[in-house]
PDB file of C-alpha atoms in Angstrom:
ATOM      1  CA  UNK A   1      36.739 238.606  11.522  1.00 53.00           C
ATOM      2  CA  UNK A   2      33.838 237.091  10.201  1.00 86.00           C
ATOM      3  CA  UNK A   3      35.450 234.833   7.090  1.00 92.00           C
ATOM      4  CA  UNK A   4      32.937 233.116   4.463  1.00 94.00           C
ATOM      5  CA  UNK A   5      33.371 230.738   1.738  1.00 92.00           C
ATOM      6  CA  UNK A   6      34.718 232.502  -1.316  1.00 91.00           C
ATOM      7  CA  UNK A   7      33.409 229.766  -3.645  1.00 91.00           C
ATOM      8  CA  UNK A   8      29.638 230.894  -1.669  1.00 91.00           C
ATOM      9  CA  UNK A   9      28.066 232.615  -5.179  1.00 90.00           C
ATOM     10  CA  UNK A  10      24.795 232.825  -2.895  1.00 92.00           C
ATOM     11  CA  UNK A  11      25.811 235.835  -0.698  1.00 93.00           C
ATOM     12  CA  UNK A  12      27.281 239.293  -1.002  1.00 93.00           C
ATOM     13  CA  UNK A  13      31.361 239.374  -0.112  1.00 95.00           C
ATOM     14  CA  UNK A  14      34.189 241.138  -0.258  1.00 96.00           C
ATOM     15  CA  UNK A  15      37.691 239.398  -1.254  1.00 96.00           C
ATOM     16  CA  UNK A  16      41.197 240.558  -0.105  1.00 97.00           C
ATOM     17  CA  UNK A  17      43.827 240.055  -2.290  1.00 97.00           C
ATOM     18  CA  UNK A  18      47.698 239.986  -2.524  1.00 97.00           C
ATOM     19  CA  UNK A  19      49.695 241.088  -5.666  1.00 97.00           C
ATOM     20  CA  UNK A  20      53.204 239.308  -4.773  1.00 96.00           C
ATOM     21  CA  UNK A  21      55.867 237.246  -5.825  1.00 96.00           C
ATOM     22  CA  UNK A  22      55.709 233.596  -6.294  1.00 95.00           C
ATOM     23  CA  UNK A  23      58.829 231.642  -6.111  1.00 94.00           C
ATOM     24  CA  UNK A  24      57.182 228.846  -7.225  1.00 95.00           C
ATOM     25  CA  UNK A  25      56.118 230.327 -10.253  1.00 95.00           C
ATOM     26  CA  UNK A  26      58.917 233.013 -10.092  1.00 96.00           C
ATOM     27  CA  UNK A  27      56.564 236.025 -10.895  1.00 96.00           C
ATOM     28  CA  UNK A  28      54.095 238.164  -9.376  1.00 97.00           C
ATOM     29  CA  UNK A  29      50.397 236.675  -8.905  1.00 97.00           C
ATOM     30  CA  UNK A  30      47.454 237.664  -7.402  1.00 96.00           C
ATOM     31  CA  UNK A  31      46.887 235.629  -4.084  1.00 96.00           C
ATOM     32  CA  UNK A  32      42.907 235.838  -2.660  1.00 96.00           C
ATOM     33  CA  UNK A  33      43.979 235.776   1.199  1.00 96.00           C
ATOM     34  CA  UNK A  34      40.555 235.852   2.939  1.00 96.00           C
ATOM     35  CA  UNK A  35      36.622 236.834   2.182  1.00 96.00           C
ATOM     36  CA  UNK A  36      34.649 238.426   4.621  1.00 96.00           C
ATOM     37  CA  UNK A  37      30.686 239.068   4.638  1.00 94.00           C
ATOM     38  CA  UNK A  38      31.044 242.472   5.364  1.00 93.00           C
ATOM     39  CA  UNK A  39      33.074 245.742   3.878  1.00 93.00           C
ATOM     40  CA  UNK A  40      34.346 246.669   7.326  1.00 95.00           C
ATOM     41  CA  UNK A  41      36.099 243.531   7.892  1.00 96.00           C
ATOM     42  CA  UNK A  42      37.572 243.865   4.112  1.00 95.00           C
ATOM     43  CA  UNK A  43      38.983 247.403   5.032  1.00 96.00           C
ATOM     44  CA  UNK A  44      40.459 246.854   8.244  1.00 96.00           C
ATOM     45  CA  UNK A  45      42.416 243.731   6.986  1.00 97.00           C
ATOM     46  CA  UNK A  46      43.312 245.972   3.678  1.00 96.00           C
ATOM     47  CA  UNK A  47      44.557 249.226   5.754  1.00 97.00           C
ATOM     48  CA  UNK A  48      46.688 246.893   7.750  1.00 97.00           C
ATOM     49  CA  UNK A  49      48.116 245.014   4.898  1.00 96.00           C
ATOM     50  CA  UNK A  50      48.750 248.831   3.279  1.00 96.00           C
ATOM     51  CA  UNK A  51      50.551 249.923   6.958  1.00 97.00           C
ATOM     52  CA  UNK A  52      52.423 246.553   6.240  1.00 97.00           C
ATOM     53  CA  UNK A  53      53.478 247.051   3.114  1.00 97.00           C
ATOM     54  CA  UNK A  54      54.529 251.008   3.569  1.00 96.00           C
ATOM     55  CA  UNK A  55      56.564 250.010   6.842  1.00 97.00           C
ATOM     56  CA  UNK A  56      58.485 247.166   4.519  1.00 97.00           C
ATOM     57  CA  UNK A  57      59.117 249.822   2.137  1.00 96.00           C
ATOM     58  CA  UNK A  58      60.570 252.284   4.170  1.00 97.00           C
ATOM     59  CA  UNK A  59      63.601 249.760   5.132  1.00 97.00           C
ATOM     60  CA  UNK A  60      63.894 248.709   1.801  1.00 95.00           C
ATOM     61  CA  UNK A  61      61.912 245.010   2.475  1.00 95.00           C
ATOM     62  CA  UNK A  62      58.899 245.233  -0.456  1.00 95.00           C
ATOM     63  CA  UNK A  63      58.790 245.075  -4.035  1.00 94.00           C
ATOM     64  CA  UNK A  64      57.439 248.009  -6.090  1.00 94.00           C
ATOM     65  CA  UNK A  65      55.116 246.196  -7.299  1.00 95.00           C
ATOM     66  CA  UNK A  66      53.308 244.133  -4.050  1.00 96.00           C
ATOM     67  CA  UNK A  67      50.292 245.920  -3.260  1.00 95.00           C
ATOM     68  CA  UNK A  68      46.537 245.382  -1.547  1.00 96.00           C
ATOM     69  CA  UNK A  69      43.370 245.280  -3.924  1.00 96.00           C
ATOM     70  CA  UNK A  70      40.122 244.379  -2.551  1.00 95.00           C
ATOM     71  CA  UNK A  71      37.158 242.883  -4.527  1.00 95.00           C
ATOM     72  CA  UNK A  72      33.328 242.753  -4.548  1.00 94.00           C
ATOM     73  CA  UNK A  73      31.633 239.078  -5.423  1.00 93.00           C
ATOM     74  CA  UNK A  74      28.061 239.774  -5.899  1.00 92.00           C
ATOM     75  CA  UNK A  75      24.903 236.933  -5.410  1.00 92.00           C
ATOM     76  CA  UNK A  76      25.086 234.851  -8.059  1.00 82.00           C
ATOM     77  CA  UNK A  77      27.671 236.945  -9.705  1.00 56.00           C
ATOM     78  CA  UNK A  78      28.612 233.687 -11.612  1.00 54.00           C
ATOM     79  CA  UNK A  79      25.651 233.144 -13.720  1.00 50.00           C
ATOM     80  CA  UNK A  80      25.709 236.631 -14.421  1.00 52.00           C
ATOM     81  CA  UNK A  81      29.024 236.545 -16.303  1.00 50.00           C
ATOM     82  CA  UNK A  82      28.082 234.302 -18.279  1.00 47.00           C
ATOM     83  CA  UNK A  83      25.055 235.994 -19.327  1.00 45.00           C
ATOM     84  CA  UNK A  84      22.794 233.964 -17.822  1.00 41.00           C
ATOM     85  CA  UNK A  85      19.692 235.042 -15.711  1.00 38.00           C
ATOM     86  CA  UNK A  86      19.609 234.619 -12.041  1.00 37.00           C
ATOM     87  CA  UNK A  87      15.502 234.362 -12.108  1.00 36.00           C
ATOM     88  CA  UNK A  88      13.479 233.546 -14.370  1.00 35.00           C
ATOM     89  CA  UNK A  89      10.151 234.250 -14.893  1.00 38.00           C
ATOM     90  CA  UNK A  90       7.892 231.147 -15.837  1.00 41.00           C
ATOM     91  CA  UNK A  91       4.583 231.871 -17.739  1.00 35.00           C
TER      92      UNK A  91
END
């Protein structure tokens, strides 16, 4: 699997993420696990962590409330949320 920085605002990626507990904080967080360049790579690590967490279910070994989420980091997505311009156009 083709990993990529997920601090890299200059690309397209794709973010996995775990909704778990934390014993350190002693409640449920969202972990980022791993950031991929591609979609494909994001949905075959998602569908496994899903078989994973359905298979720990069944014998009674996963919270209700763990689960898989996966999410999209756009170029530049950064200066876009804070309403800021990618480009700009110079006269």
């Amino acid at each position: 699997m083709a990993e990529v920085d997920p601090n890299d605002t200059s690309i397209m990626s794709y973010t996995v993420r775990h909704h778990r507990f934390d014993a350190e904080t002693n409640h449920f967080r969202w972990f980022d696990l791993k950031t991929f360049d591609n979609e494909a790579e994001t949905d075959q690590l998602m569908n496994e962590m899903f078989e994973d967490i359905e298979r720990r279910r069944l014998i009674g070994e996963a919270n209700p409330k763990e689960q898989v989420a996966g999410r999209i980091n756009e170029p530049n997505s950064e200066l876009k949320t804070r309403g800021e311009s990618a480009y700009s156009l110079s006269d």
